[in-house]
Coordinates of C-alpha atoms in Angstrom, one line a residue:
Chain A
M207 CA -109.5 -13.7 43.0
L208 CA -110.1 -16.2 40.3
G209 CA -108.0 -14.2 38.0
Q210 CA -105.2 -14.0 40.7
N211 CA -105.3 -17.9 41.0
A212 CA -105.2 -18.3 37.4
S213 CA -102.3 -16.1 37.1
R214 CA -100.3 -18.0 40.0
V215 CA -100.9 -21.3 38.1
N216 CA -99.6 -19.7 35.0
D217 CA -96.7 -18.2 37.0
A218 CA -95.9 -21.8 38.4
E219 CA -95.8 -23.3 35.1
L220 CA -93.5 -20.5 33.6
I221 CA -91.2 -20.7 36.6
R222 CA -90.9 -24.5 36.1
E223 CA -90.1 -23.9 32.4
A224 CA -87.7 -21.2 33.1
Q225 CA -85.9 -23.3 35.9
R226 CA -85.5 -26.0 33.1
G227 CA -83.5 -23.4 31.2
N228 CA -86.3 -21.9 29.0
R229 CA -85.5 -18.4 28.6
A230 CA -88.7 -17.4 26.8
A231 CA -90.7 -18.5 29.8
F232 CA -88.5 -16.3 32.0
E233 CA -89.1 -13.4 29.7
E234 CA -92.8 -14.0 29.9
L235 CA -92.7 -13.8 33.7
V236 CA -90.7 -10.5 33.4
R237 CA -93.4 -9.0 31.1
Q238 CA -96.1 -9.8 33.7
Y239 CA -94.4 -7.8 36.5
D240 CA -91.7 -5.6 35.0
Q241 CA -94.0 -2.5 34.6
A242 CA -94.8 -2.6 38.4
V243 CA -91.2 -3.1 39.3
L244 CA -90.1 -0.2 37.2
R245 CA -92.7 2.1 38.4
L246 CA -91.9 1.3 42.1
A247 CA -88.1 1.9 41.3
L248 CA -88.9 5.0 39.4
H249 CA -91.1 6.5 42.1
L250 CA -88.5 5.7 44.9
T251 CA -85.3 6.8 43.0
G252 CA -86.9 9.6 41.0
S253 CA -84.5 8.9 38.2
E254 CA -85.2 6.8 35.0
H255 CA -81.5 6.0 34.9
D256 CA -81.4 4.6 38.5
A257 CA -84.8 2.9 38.1
K258 CA -83.4 1.2 34.9
D259 CA -80.4 0.0 36.8
I260 CA -82.6 -1.4 39.6
Y261 CA -84.8 -3.2 37.2
Q262 CA -81.8 -4.8 35.3
E263 CA -80.3 -5.9 38.6
A264 CA -83.5 -7.3 40.1
F265 CA -84.4 -9.5 37.1
L266 CA -80.9 -10.6 36.6
K267 CA -80.7 -11.6 40.2
A268 CA -84.1 -13.4 39.8
Y269 CA -82.8 -15.2 36.7
R270 CA -79.5 -16.4 38.3
N271 CA -81.3 -17.5 41.4
L272 CA -84.5 -19.0 39.9
G273 CA -83.2 -22.5 40.5
G274 CA -83.5 -21.9 44.1
F275 CA -87.1 -20.7 44.0
R276 CA -89.1 -23.2 46.0
F277 CA -92.7 -21.9 45.5
E278 CA -92.9 -21.0 49.2
C279 CA -94.3 -17.6 48.2
S280 CA -95.6 -16.2 44.9
F281 CA -93.1 -14.9 42.3
Y282 CA -94.7 -11.5 42.7
T283 CA -93.6 -11.4 46.3
W284 CA -90.2 -12.8 45.4
I285 CA -89.5 -10.2 42.9
Y286 CA -90.8 -7.4 45.1
R287 CA -88.5 -8.7 47.9
I288 CA -85.6 -8.4 45.5
V289 CA -86.5 -4.9 44.3
T290 CA -87.2 -3.5 47.7
N291 CA -83.9 -4.7 48.9
L292 CA -82.2 -3.0 45.9
C293 CA -84.2 0.2 46.5
L294 CA -83.4 0.1 50.2
D295 CA -79.5 -0.1 49.4
H296 CA -80.1 2.7 46.8
L297 CA -81.9 5.0 49.2
R298 CA -79.5 4.5 52.0
R299 CA -76.6 5.2 49.8
K300 CA -78.4 8.4 48.6
Q301 CA -79.2 9.5 52.1
T302 CA -75.5 9.4 52.9
R303 CA -74.9 12.1 50.3
K304 CA -76.0 15.7 50.3
E305 CA -79.7 16.9 49.9
E306 CA -80.8 17.1 46.3
P307 CA -83.6 19.4 44.8
P308 CA -86.9 17.8 44.1
V309 CA -86.0 17.0 40.5
A310 CA -86.2 13.7 38.7
S311 CA -84.1 12.8 35.7
D312 CA -84.8 10.7 32.6
A313 CA -82.8 7.8 31.1
E314 CA -80.3 10.3 29.5
G315 CA -79.7 12.1 32.8
R316 CA -81.8 15.2 31.6
E317 CA -83.5 16.8 34.6
L318 CA -87.5 16.6 34.8
N319 CA -88.6 19.0 37.2
L320 CA -91.6 17.3 38.9
L321 CA -92.8 20.6 40.2
E322 CA -93.3 21.8 36.7
Q323 CA -95.9 19.0 36.5
V324 CA -98.0 20.4 39.3
A325 CA -99.5 23.2 37.3
D326 CA -103.3 23.1 37.3
E327 CA -104.6 23.5 33.7
R328 CA -108.3 23.4 34.7
P329 CA -110.5 26.3 34.0
G330 CA -110.6 28.7 37.0
S331 CA -107.1 27.9 38.2
S332 CA -104.9 30.9 38.9
P333 CA -101.2 31.6 38.9
E334 CA -101.3 32.1 42.8
R335 CA -103.2 28.7 43.1
N336 CA -100.6 27.1 40.9
L337 CA -97.7 28.5 42.9
A338 CA -99.3 27.3 46.1
R339 CA -99.5 23.8 44.6
R340 CA -95.9 23.8 43.6
E341 CA -94.9 24.9 47.1
L342 CA -96.8 22.1 48.6
A343 CA -95.3 19.5 46.3
A344 CA -91.8 20.8 47.1
R345 CA -92.5 20.5 50.8
I346 CA -94.0 17.0 50.4
A347 CA -90.9 15.9 48.2
L348 CA -88.6 17.2 50.9
A349 CA -90.5 15.5 53.8
L350 CA -90.4 12.2 52.0
K351 CA -86.7 12.5 51.6
K352 CA -86.4 13.0 55.3
L353 CA -88.0 9.5 56.0
T354 CA -85.7 6.7 56.6
A355 CA -85.1 4.3 53.7
R356 CA -87.5 1.7 55.2
E357 CA -90.1 4.3 56.2
R358 CA -89.9 5.7 52.7
I359 CA -90.4 2.3 51.0
V360 CA -93.4 1.2 53.3
F361 CA -95.1 4.5 52.7
E362 CA -94.5 4.4 49.0
M363 CA -95.8 0.9 48.7
K364 CA -98.9 1.6 50.9
H365 CA -100.0 5.2 49.9
Y366 CA -98.9 5.3 46.3
E367 CA -98.9 1.7 45.2
G368 CA -101.8 0.7 47.4
L369 CA -100.5 -2.7 48.5
R370 CA -101.8 -4.5 51.5
L371 CA -99.8 -4.4 54.6
R372 CA -99.4 -8.1 54.6
T373 CA -97.9 -8.0 51.1
I374 CA -95.5 -5.3 52.1
G375 CA -94.5 -7.3 55.1
E376 CA -93.8 -10.4 52.8
A377 CA -91.8 -8.1 50.4
L378 CA -89.7 -6.7 53.1
N379 CA -89.4 -10.1 54.8
T380 CA -90.9 -8.7 58.1
T381 CA -94.2 -9.0 60.0
E382 CA -97.3 -7.0 59.4
E383 CA -97.0 -5.6 62.9
T384 CA -93.5 -4.1 62.0
V385 CA -94.9 -2.6 58.7
K386 CA -97.9 -1.1 60.7
N387 CA -95.3 0.6 63.2
T388 CA -93.1 1.8 60.3
L389 CA -96.1 3.2 58.6
F390 CA -97.3 5.0 61.7
R391 CA -93.8 6.6 62.2
A392 CA -93.7 7.7 58.5
T393 CA -97.1 9.2 58.7
Q394 CA -96.3 11.1 61.9
K395 CA -93.1 12.4 60.4
L396 CA -95.0 13.6 57.3
R397 CA -97.8 15.0 59.5
A398 CA -95.3 17.1 61.5
A399 CA -93.4 18.2 58.4
L400 CA -96.5 19.4 56.6
A401 CA -98.5 20.7 59.6
N402 CA -98.2 24.4 58.6
A403 CA -98.9 23.7 55.0
R404 CA -102.7 23.1 55.6
Chain B
M82 CA -111.9 1.7 72.6
N83 CA -110.5 5.1 73.9
C84 CA -109.2 8.2 72.1
E85 CA -105.6 7.1 72.3
W86 CA -106.3 3.9 70.4
V87 CA -108.3 5.7 67.7
Q88 CA -105.4 8.2 67.2
Q89 CA -103.0 5.3 67.0
N90 CA -105.1 3.6 64.4
V91 CA -106.4 6.4 62.4
T92 CA -103.8 5.7 59.5
L93 CA -104.9 2.1 59.3
Y94 CA -108.5 3.0 59.2
L95 CA -108.0 5.4 56.2
Y96 CA -106.0 2.8 54.5
N97 CA -108.8 0.3 55.0
E98 CA -106.6 -1.9 57.0
L99 CA -108.7 -2.4 60.1
P100 CA -110.9 -5.4 60.6
D101 CA -114.6 -4.7 60.2
D102 CA -115.4 -4.9 63.9
A103 CA -112.7 -2.4 64.8
R104 CA -113.7 -0.2 61.9
F105 CA -117.2 0.0 63.1
E106 CA -116.2 0.8 66.7
L107 CA -113.8 3.5 65.5
E108 CA -116.6 5.1 63.6
Q109 CA -119.0 4.9 66.4
H110 CA -116.4 6.5 68.7
A111 CA -115.7 9.3 66.3
N112 CA -119.4 10.0 66.2
R113 CA -119.4 10.7 69.9
C114 CA -116.0 12.2 70.2
Q115 CA -115.3 15.6 68.4
Q116 CA -111.6 15.5 69.2
C117 CA -111.1 12.1 67.4
A118 CA -113.3 13.2 64.6
A119 CA -111.0 16.2 64.2
V120 CA -107.9 14.0 64.1
I121 CA -109.6 11.6 61.5
S122 CA -110.4 14.7 59.4
E123 CA -106.9 16.1 59.7
F124 CA -105.4 12.8 58.6
R125 CA -107.8 12.7 55.7
G126 CA -106.5 16.2 54.7
L127 CA -103.0 15.0 54.9
H128 CA -103.7 12.0 52.6
E129 CA -105.2 14.6 50.0
Q130 CA -102.1 16.7 50.2
L131 CA -99.9 13.9 49.7
D132 CA -101.8 12.9 46.6
A133 CA -100.8 16.4 45.2
L134 CA -97.3 15.2 44.6
P135 CA -97.0 14.3 40.9
K136 CA -95.8 10.9 40.2
L137 CA -93.3 10.0 37.5
E138 CA -94.9 7.5 35.1
V139 CA -93.1 4.7 33.1
T140 CA -93.1 5.8 29.6
P141 CA -93.3 3.1 26.8
N142 CA -90.0 4.4 25.7
L143 CA -88.4 3.5 29.2
L144 CA -90.1 0.3 29.5
A145 CA -88.9 -0.7 25.9
A146 CA -85.4 0.3 26.6
A147 CA -85.2 -1.5 29.8
R148 CA -86.7 -4.7 28.3
M149 CA -84.1 -4.5 25.5
E150 CA -81.2 -4.1 27.8
L151 CA -82.4 -6.9 30.1
Q152 CA -82.7 -9.1 26.9
E153 CA -79.1 -8.4 26.1
R154 CA -77.8 -9.1 29.4
L155 CA -79.8 -12.3 29.8
E156 CA -77.9 -13.5 26.6
T157 CA -74.9 -13.8 28.8
A158 CA -76.4 -14.6 32.1
E159 CA -76.4 -18.1 33.5
Q160 CA -78.7 -19.6 36.1
L161 CA -76.8 -20.7 39.1
Q162 CA -77.4 -24.4 39.7
G163 CA -77.1 -26.6 42.6
W164 CA -74.3 -25.8 45.1
R165 CA -73.2 -22.8 43.0
R166 CA -76.1 -20.9 44.1
F167 CA -74.8 -21.1 47.7
V168 CA -71.2 -20.2 47.1
L169 CA -70.8 -17.9 44.2
D170 CA -72.1 -14.7 45.6
P171 CA -70.4 -14.2 48.8
V172 CA -70.4 -10.4 48.4
A173 CA -74.3 -10.4 48.5
W174 CA -74.1 -12.7 51.6
L175 CA -71.8 -10.3 53.3
R176 CA -74.2 -7.6 52.6
Q177 CA -76.7 -9.3 54.7
W178 CA -75.1 -8.7 58.1
R179 CA -76.9 -11.5 59.8
F180 CA -75.2 -14.1 57.7
S181 CA -71.8 -12.5 58.2
P182 CA -70.6 -14.3 61.4
A183 CA -71.5 -17.6 59.8
L184 CA -69.9 -16.8 56.6
A185 CA -66.7 -15.7 58.5
A186 CA -66.7 -18.9 60.4
V187 CA -67.2 -20.9 57.1
I188 CA -64.3 -18.9 55.3
F189 CA -62.1 -19.6 58.4
I190 CA -62.8 -23.4 58.3
V191 CA -62.5 -23.7 54.6
G192 CA -59.2 -21.8 54.7
F193 CA -57.8 -23.9 57.4
G194 CA -59.0 -27.2 55.7
S195 CA -57.6 -26.2 52.3
G196 CA -54.2 -25.4 54.1
L197 CA -54.0 -28.9 55.6
G198 CA -55.2 -30.3 52.2
T199 CA -52.3 -28.5 50.3
M200 CA -49.8 -29.8 52.8
Y201 CA -51.0 -33.3 52.1
S202 CA -51.1 -32.9 48.3
V203 CA -47.6 -31.5 48.2
A204 CA -46.3 -34.5 50.2
G205 CA -48.4 -36.9 47.9
G206 CA -47.1 -35.2 44.7
V207 CA -43.4 -35.8 45.7
R208 CA -44.2 -39.4 46.6
G209 CA -46.0 -40.0 43.2
A210 CA -43.5 -38.1 41.0
A211 CA -42.0 -41.3 39.5
G212 CA -45.3 -43.0 38.5
V213 CA -46.9 -42.1 35.0
T214 CA -50.6 -41.4 35.0
P215 CA -52.3 -40.8 31.7
T216 CA -54.7 -37.8 32.1
S217 CA -56.9 -38.4 29.1
P218 CA -58.8 -41.5 29.1
Q219 CA -60.1 -40.9 25.5
P220 CA -58.5 -42.7 22.5
R221 CA -57.3 -39.7 20.5
A222 CA -57.6 -41.7 17.1
E223 CA -61.4 -41.5 17.5
A224 CA -61.5 -37.6 17.9
S225 CA -60.4 -35.1 15.5
I226 CA -58.0 -32.6 17.0
S227 CA -58.8 -29.0 16.3
G228 CA -55.8 -27.5 17.9
I229 CA -53.0 -27.8 20.3
R230 CA -53.0 -25.2 23.1
T231 CA -49.9 -26.0 25.2
I232 CA -47.1 -28.5 25.6
Q233 CA -45.0 -28.7 28.7
Q234 CA -42.4 -31.2 29.8
E235 CA -41.8 -31.6 33.5
A236 CA -38.2 -30.9 34.3
G237 CA -36.1 -34.0 34.9
T238 CA -38.9 -36.5 34.1
N239 CA -40.2 -38.1 30.9
R240 CA -43.8 -36.8 31.6
I241 CA -45.2 -34.5 29.0
K242 CA -48.4 -32.5 29.4
I243 CA -50.3 -31.5 26.2
Q244 CA -53.5 -29.5 26.2
Y245 CA -55.6 -29.7 23.0
D246 CA -59.3 -29.0 21.8
K247 CA -61.3 -31.7 20.0
T248 CA -64.1 -31.2 17.5
T249 CA -66.5 -34.0 16.9
P250 CA -69.1 -33.1 14.4
E251 CA -72.2 -35.4 14.9
Q252 CA -75.4 -35.9 12.9
V253 CA -78.8 -36.9 14.0
Q254 CA -82.0 -37.8 12.1
G255 CA -85.5 -38.2 13.1
S256 CA -89.0 -36.7 12.8
L257 CA -90.3 -33.5 14.1
S258 CA -92.0 -35.1 17.0
D259 CA -88.7 -36.5 18.2
P260 CA -87.8 -34.4 21.3
E261 CA -84.1 -34.4 20.4
I262 CA -84.8 -33.1 17.0
Q263 CA -87.1 -30.4 18.5
Q264 CA -84.4 -29.4 21.0
L265 CA -81.9 -29.0 18.5
L266 CA -84.2 -27.1 16.1
L267 CA -85.1 -24.7 19.1
Y268 CA -81.4 -24.3 19.9
A269 CA -80.9 -23.3 16.2
T270 CA -83.6 -20.6 16.3
R271 CA -81.9 -18.9 19.3
N272 CA -78.2 -19.5 19.2
N273 CA -77.0 -19.9 15.6
Y274 CA -75.3 -16.9 14.2
N275 CA -76.3 -17.9 10.6
S276 CA -79.7 -16.5 9.8
G277 CA -80.1 -19.1 6.9
V278 CA -79.9 -21.9 9.6
R279 CA -82.5 -19.9 11.7
M280 CA -84.7 -19.5 8.7
D281 CA -84.5 -23.3 7.9
S282 CA -85.1 -24.2 11.6
I283 CA -88.4 -21.9 11.6
D284 CA -89.3 -23.4 8.3
V285 CA -89.4 -27.0 9.9
L286 CA -90.9 -25.8 13.3
R287 CA -93.8 -24.1 11.7
Q288 CA -95.1 -27.5 10.6
K289 CA -96.0 -28.2 14.2
P290 CA -97.1 -24.9 15.9
E291 CA -99.8 -26.7 17.9
D292 CA -96.9 -27.8 20.3
G293 CA -96.5 -25.5 23.2
R294 CA -92.7 -25.5 23.3
I295 CA -92.4 -25.0 19.5
R296 CA -95.0 -22.2 19.6
E297 CA -92.7 -20.5 22.4
G298 CA -89.8 -20.8 20.1
L299 CA -91.6 -19.2 17.3
V300 CA -92.9 -16.4 19.6
F301 CA -89.3 -15.9 20.7
A302 CA -88.1 -15.6 17.1
L303 CA -90.9 -13.1 16.3
R304 CA -89.9 -11.0 19.3
Y305 CA -86.2 -11.1 19.1
D306 CA -84.7 -12.5 15.9
S307 CA -82.5 -9.7 14.3
N308 CA -83.4 -11.0 10.7
P309 CA -86.8 -9.6 9.4
G310 CA -87.2 -12.8 7.1
V311 CA -87.0 -15.1 10.1
R312 CA -89.5 -12.9 12.1
L313 CA -91.8 -12.8 9.2
K314 CA -91.8 -16.7 8.9
A315 CA -92.4 -16.9 12.6
L316 CA -95.4 -14.5 12.4
E317 CA -96.9 -16.5 9.7
A318 CA -96.5 -19.7 11.7
V319 CA -98.2 -18.3 14.8
T320 CA -101.0 -16.4 13.2
P321 CA -103.6 -19.1 13.4
Y322 CA -103.1 -19.0 17.3
V323 CA -103.5 -15.3 17.7
H324 CA -107.1 -15.5 18.8
G325 CA -106.8 -18.5 21.1
D326 CA -103.4 -17.9 22.7
I327 CA -102.9 -14.8 24.7
R328 CA -99.1 -15.0 24.7
V329 CA -99.1 -15.2 20.9
R330 CA -101.5 -12.2 20.8
N331 CA -99.2 -10.1 23.1
A332 CA -96.3 -10.9 20.9
V333 CA -98.1 -10.0 17.6
V334 CA -99.4 -6.7 19.2
E335 CA -95.9 -5.8 20.3
A336 CA -94.6 -6.5 16.7
L337 CA -97.4 -4.4 15.4
L338 CA -96.3 -1.5 17.6
N339 CA -92.7 -1.9 17.8
D340 CA -91.2 -3.9 14.9
N341 CA -89.0 -1.5 12.9
N342 CA -90.0 -3.5 9.6
P343 CA -93.1 -2.1 8.0
G344 CA -93.7 -5.5 6.3
I345 CA -93.8 -7.3 9.7
R346 CA -96.1 -4.5 11.0
M347 CA -98.5 -5.0 8.1
G348 CA -98.4 -8.9 8.6
A349 CA -99.2 -8.2 12.3
L350 CA -101.9 -6.0 11.5
H351 CA -103.6 -8.6 9.4
A352 CA -102.9 -11.3 11.8
L353 CA -104.9 -9.4 14.4
E354 CA -107.9 -8.9 12.3
A355 CA -109.8 -11.7 14.0
S356 CA -109.0 -10.4 17.5
R357 CA -109.8 -6.7 16.7
A358 CA -112.3 -6.5 19.5
D359 CA -109.6 -7.2 22.1
T360 CA -108.9 -4.2 24.2
S361 CA -105.2 -4.4 23.7
V362 CA -105.5 -4.8 20.0
R363 CA -107.9 -1.9 19.8
Q364 CA -105.6 0.3 21.8
A365 CA -102.7 -0.6 19.6
L366 CA -104.7 0.2 16.5
Q367 CA -105.7 3.6 17.9
Q368 CA -102.1 4.4 18.6
L369 CA -101.1 3.2 15.0
A370 CA -104.0 5.2 13.2
K371 CA -102.7 8.2 14.9
D372 CA -98.9 7.9 14.9
D373 CA -97.5 5.3 12.6
P374 CA -95.0 6.7 10.1
N375 CA -96.3 4.3 7.5
P376 CA -99.3 5.7 5.6
Y377 CA -100.6 2.3 4.7
I378 CA -100.5 1.1 8.2
R379 CA -102.3 4.2 9.5
T380 CA -105.1 3.8 6.9
E381 CA -105.6 0.2 7.5
S382 CA -105.5 0.7 11.3
R383 CA -108.3 3.5 10.7
K384 CA -110.3 1.0 8.6
M385 CA -110.2 -1.7 11.1
L386 CA -111.2 0.7 13.8
A387 CA -114.1 2.1 11.8
S388 CA -115.4 -1.4 11.1
M389 CA -115.7 -2.2 14.9
P390 CA -118.6 -1.5 17.0
E391 CA -118.2 1.5 19.4
I392 CA -117.6 0.7 23.1
D393 CA -119.1 3.1 25.5

């Protein structure tokens, strides 16, 4: 908690400096949060290229609008709000297109098959077991794609990023109660989609 | 607490989002109710299944590429100040549907108002056509003119409109503690295309690295200057602060890992000697000892690692 407070104080100084036009201060802020931003975008888009685009757009938007930052929330919440909005737009656009196979792509657009990464290398693992794990991963990927954009983001931020519901609510500019309901719907859908897999 | 409540809140329970008293009651209820215990167990299984999906990780290459691209784009980006923040991005406003009716109303009112305004200015322009109003209040003798852009004479009048550019070289003198001098020196480290000027600027700034703003400028030069000579000078200037200033240390570790100039990497390696017990420095040394293309850096990194106590 002490570390968090210290980081907030440090952020506030950096933000004020950046608002006065000090770009080095803004870059220091970027470095504190950009890995988390890139990871969230990468997990949600499944593409290094798209994640990089969202990263650029988010920080450029933050830079341009930093003058309007009034310290009503933390910089962390503010940048997450920008990123989640961009990810929501991206997922909504993607959902209007046709289904895609569960592959991700790197920055050069080369496909990275996530399912290849499921292989269990531990001693005692068998090809049958590996096959079963891959099938399960494919079903999970498909089930996640069937969630609405908002359900997907809430679920990703809660289950994989481990954020508190209150933080997710702040990032999505909504109440904790709404986030709870969205998470409930997402979990029920996943439960139904994976019911026969257990 | 009943079974329906438990089943509604099992997700929150597993994510540790229930208040302590509700959590306790839910556990007590599950101890008595087999059906609810089974639901909790089923959801726990679902969570384990979901963890089986491999997640893409951010590679150092991806992060470095994203940072570099952002750095380039920030060169040309401008912060929106004052009223511009509210009017320059109407497309983004439109995307937020809740602002659309208000924005439509504003556009209508502004359009109507400017239509009226145009009518008045046309009428006013006709009335004032005979008068002569000088548009440049500056006495031209005092400024040097670098070029004439356009010359236009209004038909049927003796009014001539000339657009020209001025250059007025200026000079300022003062000590390094003078904020204006500092500002100009910091400006020179970032914006001058001439690396000689940047080098001179760093040379002066390094005399006062204890000043936070100057140190930031030096760190910026170490990170981003395209000229290795400038980067090396900046590195030398910030070296005494590696141990005490985390931002300086991070920049030096970055230079150690990513600078394409082996001389700077070696300089960074020596600069970090005093902070070698720091976790980030240790990790960087381990990476260099394994992967650095330069044999000297690999050997030196191994030596530094060998001289450190083991951490369990």
